[in-house]
PDB file of C-alpha atoms in Angstrom:
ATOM      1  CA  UNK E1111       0.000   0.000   0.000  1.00 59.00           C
ATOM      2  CA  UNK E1112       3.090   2.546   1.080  1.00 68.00           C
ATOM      3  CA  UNK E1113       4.774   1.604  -2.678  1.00 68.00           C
ATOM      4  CA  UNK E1114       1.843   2.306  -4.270  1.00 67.00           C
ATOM      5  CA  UNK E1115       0.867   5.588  -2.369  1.00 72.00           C
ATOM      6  CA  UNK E1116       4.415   6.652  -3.447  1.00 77.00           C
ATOM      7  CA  UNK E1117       4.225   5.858  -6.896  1.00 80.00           C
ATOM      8  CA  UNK E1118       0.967   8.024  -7.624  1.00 81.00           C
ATOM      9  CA  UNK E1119       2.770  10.969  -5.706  1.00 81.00           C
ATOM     10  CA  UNK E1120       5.842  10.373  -7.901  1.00 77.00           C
ATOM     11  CA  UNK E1121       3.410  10.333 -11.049  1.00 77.00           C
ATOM     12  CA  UNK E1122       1.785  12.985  -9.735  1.00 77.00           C
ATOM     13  CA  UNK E1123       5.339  15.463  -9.308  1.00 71.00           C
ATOM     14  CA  UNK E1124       5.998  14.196 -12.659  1.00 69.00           C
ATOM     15  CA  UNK E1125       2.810  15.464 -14.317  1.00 69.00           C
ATOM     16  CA  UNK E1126       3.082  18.566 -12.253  1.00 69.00           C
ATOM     17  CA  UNK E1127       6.677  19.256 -13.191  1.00 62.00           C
ATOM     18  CA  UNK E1128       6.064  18.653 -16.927  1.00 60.00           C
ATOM     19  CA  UNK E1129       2.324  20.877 -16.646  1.00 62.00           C
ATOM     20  CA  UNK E1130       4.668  23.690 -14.755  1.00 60.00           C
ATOM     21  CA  UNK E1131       7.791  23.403 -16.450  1.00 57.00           C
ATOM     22  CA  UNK E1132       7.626  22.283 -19.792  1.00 62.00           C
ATOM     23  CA  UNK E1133       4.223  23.460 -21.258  1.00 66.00           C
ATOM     24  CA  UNK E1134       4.881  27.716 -19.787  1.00 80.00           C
ATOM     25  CA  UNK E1135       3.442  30.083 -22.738  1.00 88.00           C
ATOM     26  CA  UNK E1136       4.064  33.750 -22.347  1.00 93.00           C
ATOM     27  CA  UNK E1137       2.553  36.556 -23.872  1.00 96.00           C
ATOM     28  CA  UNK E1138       4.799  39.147 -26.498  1.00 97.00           C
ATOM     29  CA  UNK E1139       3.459  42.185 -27.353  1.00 97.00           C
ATOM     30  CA  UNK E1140       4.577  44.588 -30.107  1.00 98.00           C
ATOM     31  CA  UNK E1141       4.332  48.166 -28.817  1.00 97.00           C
ATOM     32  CA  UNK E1142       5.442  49.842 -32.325  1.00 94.00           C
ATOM     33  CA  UNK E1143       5.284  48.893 -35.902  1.00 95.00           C
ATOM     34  CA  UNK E1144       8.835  48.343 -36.415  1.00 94.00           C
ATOM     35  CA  UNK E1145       9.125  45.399 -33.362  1.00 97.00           C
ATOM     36  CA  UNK E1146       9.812  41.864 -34.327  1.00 97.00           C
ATOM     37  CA  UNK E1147       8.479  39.121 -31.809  1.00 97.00           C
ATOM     38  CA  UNK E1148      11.251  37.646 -29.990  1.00 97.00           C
ATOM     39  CA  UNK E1149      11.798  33.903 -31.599  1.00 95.00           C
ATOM     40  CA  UNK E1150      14.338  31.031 -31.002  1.00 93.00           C
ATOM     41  CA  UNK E1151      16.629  30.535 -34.265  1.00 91.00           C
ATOM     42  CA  UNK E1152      16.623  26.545 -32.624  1.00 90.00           C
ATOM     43  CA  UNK E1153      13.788  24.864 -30.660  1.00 87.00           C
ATOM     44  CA  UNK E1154      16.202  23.778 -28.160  1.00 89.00           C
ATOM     45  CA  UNK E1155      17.606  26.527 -27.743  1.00 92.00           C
ATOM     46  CA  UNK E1156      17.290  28.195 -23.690  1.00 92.00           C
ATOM     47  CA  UNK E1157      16.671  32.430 -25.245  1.00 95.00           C
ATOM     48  CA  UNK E1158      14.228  34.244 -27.702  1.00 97.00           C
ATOM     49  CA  UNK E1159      16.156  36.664 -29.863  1.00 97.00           C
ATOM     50  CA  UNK E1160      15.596  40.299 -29.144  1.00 98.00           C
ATOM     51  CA  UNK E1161      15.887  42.662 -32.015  1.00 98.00           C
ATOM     52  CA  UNK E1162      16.679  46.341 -32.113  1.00 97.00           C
ATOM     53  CA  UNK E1163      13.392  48.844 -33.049  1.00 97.00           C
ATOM     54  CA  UNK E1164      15.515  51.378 -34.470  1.00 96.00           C
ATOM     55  CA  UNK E1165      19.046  52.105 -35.283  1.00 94.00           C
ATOM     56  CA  UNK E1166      21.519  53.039 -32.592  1.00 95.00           C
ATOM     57  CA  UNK E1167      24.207  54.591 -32.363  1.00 93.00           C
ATOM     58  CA  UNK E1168      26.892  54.260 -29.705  1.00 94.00           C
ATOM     59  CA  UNK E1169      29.891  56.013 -29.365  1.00 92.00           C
ATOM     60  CA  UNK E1170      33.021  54.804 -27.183  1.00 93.00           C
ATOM     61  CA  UNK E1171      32.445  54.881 -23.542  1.00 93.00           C
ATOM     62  CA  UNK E1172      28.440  55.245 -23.357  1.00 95.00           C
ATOM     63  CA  UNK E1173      25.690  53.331 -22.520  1.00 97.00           C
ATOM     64  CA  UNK E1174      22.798  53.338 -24.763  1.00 97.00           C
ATOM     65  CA  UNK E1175      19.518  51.483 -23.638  1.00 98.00           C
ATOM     66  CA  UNK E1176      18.534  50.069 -27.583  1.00 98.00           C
ATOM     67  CA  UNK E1177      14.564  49.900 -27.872  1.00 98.00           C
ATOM     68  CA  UNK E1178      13.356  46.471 -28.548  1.00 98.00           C
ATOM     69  CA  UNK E1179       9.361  47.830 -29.168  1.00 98.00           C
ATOM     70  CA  UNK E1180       8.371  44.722 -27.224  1.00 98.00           C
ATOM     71  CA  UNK E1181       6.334  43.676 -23.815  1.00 98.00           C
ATOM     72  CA  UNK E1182       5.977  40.720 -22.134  1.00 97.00           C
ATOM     73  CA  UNK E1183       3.622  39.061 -20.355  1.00 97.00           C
ATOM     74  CA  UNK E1184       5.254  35.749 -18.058  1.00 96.00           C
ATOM     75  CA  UNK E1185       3.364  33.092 -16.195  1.00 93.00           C
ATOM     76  CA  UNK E1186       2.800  33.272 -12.415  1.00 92.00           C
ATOM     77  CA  UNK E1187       6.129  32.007 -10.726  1.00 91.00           C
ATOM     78  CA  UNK E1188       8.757  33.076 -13.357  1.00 94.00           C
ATOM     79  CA  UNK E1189      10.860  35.568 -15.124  1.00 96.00           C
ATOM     80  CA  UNK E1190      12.893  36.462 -17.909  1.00 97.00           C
ATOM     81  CA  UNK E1191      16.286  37.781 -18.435  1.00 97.00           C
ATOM     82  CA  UNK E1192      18.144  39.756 -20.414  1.00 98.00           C
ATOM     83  CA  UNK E1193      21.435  38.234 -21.364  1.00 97.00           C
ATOM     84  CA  UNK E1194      24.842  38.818 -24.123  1.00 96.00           C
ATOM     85  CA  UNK E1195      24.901  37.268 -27.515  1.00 94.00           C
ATOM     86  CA  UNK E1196      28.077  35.648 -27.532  1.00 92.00           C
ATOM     87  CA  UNK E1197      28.989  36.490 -31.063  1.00 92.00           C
ATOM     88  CA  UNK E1198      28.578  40.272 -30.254  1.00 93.00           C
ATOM     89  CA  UNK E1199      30.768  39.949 -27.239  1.00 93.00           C
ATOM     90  CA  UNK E1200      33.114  38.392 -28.819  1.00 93.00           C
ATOM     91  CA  UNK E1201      33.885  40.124 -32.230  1.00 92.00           C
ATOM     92  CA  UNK E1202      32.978  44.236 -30.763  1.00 93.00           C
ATOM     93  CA  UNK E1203      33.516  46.163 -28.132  1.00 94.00           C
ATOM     94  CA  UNK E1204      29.885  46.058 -27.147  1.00 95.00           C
ATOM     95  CA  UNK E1205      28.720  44.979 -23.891  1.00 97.00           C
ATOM     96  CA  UNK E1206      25.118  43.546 -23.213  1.00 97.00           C
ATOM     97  CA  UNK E1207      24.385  43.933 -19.398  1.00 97.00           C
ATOM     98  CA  UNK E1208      22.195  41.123 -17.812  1.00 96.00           C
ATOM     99  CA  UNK E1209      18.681  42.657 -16.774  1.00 96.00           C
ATOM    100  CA  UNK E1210      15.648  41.223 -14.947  1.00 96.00           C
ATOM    101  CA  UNK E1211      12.581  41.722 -16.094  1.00 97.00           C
ATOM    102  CA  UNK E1212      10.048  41.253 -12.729  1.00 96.00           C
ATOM    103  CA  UNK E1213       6.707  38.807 -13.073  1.00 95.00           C
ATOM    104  CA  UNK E1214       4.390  42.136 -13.364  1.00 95.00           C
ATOM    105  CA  UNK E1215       6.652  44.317 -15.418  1.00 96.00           C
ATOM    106  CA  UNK E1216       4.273  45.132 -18.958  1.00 96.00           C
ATOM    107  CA  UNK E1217       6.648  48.324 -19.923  1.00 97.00           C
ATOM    108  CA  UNK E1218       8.977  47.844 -22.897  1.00 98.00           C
ATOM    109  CA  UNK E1219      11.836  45.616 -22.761  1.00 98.00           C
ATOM    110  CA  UNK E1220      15.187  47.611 -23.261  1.00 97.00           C
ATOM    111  CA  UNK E1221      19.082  46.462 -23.549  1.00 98.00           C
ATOM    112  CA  UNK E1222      21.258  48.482 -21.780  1.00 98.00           C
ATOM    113  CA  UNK E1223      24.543  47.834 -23.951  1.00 97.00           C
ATOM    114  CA  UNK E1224      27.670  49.883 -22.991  1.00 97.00           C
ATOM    115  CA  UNK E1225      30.684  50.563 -25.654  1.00 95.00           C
ATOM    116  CA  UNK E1226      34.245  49.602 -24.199  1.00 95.00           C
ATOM    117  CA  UNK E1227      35.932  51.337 -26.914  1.00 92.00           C
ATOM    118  CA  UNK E1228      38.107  53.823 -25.865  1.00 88.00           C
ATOM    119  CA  UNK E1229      37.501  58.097 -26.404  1.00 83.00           C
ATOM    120  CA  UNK E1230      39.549  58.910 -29.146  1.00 80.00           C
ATOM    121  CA  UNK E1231      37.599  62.505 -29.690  1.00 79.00           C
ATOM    122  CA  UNK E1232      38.621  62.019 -33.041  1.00 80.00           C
ATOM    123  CA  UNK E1233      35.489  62.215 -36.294  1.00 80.00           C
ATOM    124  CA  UNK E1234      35.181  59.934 -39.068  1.00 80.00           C
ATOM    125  CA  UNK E1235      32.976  59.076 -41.374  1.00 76.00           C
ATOM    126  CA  UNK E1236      32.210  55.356 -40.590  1.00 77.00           C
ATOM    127  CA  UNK E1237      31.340  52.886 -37.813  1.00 80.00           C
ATOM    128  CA  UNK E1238      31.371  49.309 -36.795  1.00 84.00           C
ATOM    129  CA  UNK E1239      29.045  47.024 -37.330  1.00 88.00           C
ATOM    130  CA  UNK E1240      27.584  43.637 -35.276  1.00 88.00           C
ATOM    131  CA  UNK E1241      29.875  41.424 -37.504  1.00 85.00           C
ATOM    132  CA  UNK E1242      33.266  44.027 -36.210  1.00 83.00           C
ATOM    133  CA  UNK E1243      33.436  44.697 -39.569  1.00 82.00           C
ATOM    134  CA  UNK E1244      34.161  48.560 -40.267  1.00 84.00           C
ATOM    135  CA  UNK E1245      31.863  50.560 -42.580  1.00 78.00           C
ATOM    136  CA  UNK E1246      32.497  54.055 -44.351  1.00 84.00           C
ATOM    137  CA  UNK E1247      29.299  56.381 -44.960  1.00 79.00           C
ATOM    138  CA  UNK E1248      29.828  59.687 -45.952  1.00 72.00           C
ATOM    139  CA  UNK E1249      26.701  60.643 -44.276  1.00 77.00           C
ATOM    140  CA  UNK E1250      27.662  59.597 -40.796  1.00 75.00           C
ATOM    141  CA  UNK E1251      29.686  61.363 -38.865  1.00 76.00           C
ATOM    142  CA  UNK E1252      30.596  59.553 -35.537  1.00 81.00           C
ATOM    143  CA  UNK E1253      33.638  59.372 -32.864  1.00 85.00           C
ATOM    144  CA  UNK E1254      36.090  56.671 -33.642  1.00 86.00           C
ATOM    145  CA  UNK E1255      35.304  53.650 -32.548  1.00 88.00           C
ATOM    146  CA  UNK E1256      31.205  54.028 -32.726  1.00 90.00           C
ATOM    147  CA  UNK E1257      29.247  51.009 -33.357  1.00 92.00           C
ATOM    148  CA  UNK E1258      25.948  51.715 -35.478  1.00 92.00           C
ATOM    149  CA  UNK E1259      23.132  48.938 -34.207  1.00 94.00           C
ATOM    150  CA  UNK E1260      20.620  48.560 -37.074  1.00 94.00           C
ATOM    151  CA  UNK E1261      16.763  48.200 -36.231  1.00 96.00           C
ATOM    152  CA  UNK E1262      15.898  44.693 -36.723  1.00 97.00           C
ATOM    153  CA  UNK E1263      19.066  43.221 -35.764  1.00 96.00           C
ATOM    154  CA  UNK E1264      19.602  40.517 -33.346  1.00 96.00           C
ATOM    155  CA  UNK E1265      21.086  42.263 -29.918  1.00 96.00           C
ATOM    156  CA  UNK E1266      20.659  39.975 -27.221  1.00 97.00           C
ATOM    157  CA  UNK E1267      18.038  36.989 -25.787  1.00 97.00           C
ATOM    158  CA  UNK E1268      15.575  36.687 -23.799  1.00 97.00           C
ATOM    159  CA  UNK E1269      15.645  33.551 -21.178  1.00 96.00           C
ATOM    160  CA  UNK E1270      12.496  32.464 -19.072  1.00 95.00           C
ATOM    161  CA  UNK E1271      12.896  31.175 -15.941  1.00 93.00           C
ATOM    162  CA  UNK E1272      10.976  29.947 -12.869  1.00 91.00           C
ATOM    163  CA  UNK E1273      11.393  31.595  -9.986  1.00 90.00           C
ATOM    164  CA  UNK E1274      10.910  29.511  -6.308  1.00 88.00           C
ATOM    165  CA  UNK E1275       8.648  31.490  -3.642  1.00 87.00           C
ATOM    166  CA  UNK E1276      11.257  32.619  -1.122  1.00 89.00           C
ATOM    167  CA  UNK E1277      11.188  34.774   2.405  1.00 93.00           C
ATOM    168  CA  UNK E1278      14.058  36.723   3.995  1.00 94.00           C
ATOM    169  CA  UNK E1279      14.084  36.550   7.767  1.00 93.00           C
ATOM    170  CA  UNK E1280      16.508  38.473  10.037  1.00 93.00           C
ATOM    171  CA  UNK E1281      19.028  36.399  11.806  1.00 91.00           C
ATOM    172  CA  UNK E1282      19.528  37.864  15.021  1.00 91.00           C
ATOM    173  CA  UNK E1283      22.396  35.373  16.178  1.00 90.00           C
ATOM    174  CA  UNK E1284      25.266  34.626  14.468  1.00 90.00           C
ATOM    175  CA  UNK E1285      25.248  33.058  11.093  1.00 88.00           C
ATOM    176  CA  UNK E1286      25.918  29.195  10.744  1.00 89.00           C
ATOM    177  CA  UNK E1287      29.797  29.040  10.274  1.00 90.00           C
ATOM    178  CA  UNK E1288      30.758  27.502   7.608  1.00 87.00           C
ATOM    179  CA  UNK E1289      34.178  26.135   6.122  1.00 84.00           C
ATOM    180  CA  UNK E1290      34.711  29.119   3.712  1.00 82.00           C
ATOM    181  CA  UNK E1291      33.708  31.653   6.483  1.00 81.00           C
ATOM    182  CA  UNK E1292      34.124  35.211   5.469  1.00 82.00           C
ATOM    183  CA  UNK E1293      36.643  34.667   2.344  1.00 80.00           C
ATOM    184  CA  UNK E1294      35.877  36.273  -0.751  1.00 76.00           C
ATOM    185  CA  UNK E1295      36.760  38.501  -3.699  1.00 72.00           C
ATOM    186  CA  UNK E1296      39.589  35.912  -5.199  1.00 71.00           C
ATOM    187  CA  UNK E1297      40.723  33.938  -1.646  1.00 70.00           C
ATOM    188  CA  UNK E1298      40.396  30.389  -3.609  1.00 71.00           C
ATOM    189  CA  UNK E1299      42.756  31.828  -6.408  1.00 71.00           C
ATOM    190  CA  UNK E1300      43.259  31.151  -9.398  1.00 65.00           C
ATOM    191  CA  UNK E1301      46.032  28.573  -9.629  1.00 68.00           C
ATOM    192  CA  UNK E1302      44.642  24.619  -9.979  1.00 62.00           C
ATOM    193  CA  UNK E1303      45.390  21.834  -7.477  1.00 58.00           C
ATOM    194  CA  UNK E1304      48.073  20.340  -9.845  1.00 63.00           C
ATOM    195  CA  UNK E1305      50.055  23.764 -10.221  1.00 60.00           C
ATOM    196  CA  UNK E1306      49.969  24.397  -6.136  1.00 54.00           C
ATOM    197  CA  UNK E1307      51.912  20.703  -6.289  1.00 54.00           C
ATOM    198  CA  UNK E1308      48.824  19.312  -3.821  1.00 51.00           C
TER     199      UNK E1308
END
C-alpha cells in the first residue's frame, strides 16, 4: 500500500513538473510597428532573440539602452532575463548587461549595452558594425570607434525562468559558520590543485 501511495505521488510530481515546467506560454506584445516578436533561431535553444526597433548609435564609452518595441507578459512564478549574444561579445567592443525583467513588469523591454571602446575625440565618417566589420558612410559622422546597431538586428536573448517562492528573515544570532567563512573577492585563487603541487 506505502509503494503504491508513493508511486501516484511520484506520477503525480511528474505530471506537475512537466504541466509547470515544460508546457509555460508567455505573452509578447509589439508596442510599435517596427518590433519583431522575440523567436528562437533553434527549438532547443534556452533564449528568444531580441531585435533592435531602431538604429543606434553608440559612441566609445556610453551606454545606450537600444529599444526592442516589445512587452511581455510571463506566467505566475517566473521571469525572464536579459542576457549577451556571444557572437557580439566576442567580435565588438559592445557589452550587453544582464537585466531582470520582474513577473508584473508590462513596460517595454530595453538592452542596456555599454561601448568599451576607448575616447579617441577624433570624427570619421564610418562605424562598426555587429559582424566588427568597419563601414564608411559619408553621411555619418561619428567618434572613432562608434558602433551603429541597425533596427531589426539581433542584440541579445531573452531567457524564461521559474522563480521559487522565497522569504528573507533576520538572523539575530550569528550566522551558521561555515568552512569558507568570510573569504571572498579571489581567496580560492586562481592557480589549480596540480600547479599548487597538492
Amino acid at each position: 500500500m506505502i509503494q503504491k501511495d508513493r508511486e501516484e505521488m511520484r506520477k503525480k510530481f511528474i505530471e506537475e513538473y512537466i504541466k509547470r515546467y515544460e508546457s509555460a506560454r508567455i505573452g509578447l506584445k509589439r508596442l510599435s510597428d517596427d518590433a519583431i516578436i522575440p523567436k528562437k533561431a533553434h527549438a532547443t535553444d534556452s533564449g528568444f532573440d531580441l531585435y533592435a526597433s531602431k538604429d543606434v548609435i553608440i559612441e566609445p564609452g556610453e551606454t545606450t539602452v537600444v529599444p526592442t518595441g516589445i512587452a511581455v507578459e510571463l506566467p505566475p512564478g517566473y521571469e525572464a532575463t536579459v542576457r549577451p549574444r556571444s557572437g557580439i561579445t566576442a567580435k565588438t567592443k559592445l557589452r550587453v548587461q544582464l537585466g531582470t525583467i520582474d513577473n508584473e513588469y508590462r513596460g517595454e523591454i530595453g538592452v542596456i549595452v555599454d561601448n568599451i571602446s576607448e575616447a579617441s575625440n577624433e570624427a570619421d565618417y564610418g562605424y562598426y558594425r555587429l559582424n566588427g566589420d568597419y563601414w564608411i558612410d559619408h553621411r555619418v559622422k561619428a567618434e572613432k570607434g562608434s558602433y551603429l546597431i541597425r533596427k531589426h538586428e539581433r542584440i541579445a536573448q531573452l531567457v524564461i525562468q521559474p522563480i521559487p517562492s522565497v522569504k528573507a528573515y533576520e538572523v539575530e544570532d550569528e550566522l551558521k559558520t561555515t568552512e569558507r567563512g568570510e573569504c571572498g573577492f579571489g581567496s580560492t585563487g586562481v592557480r589549480t590543485i596540480n600547479e599548487e603541487g597538492e
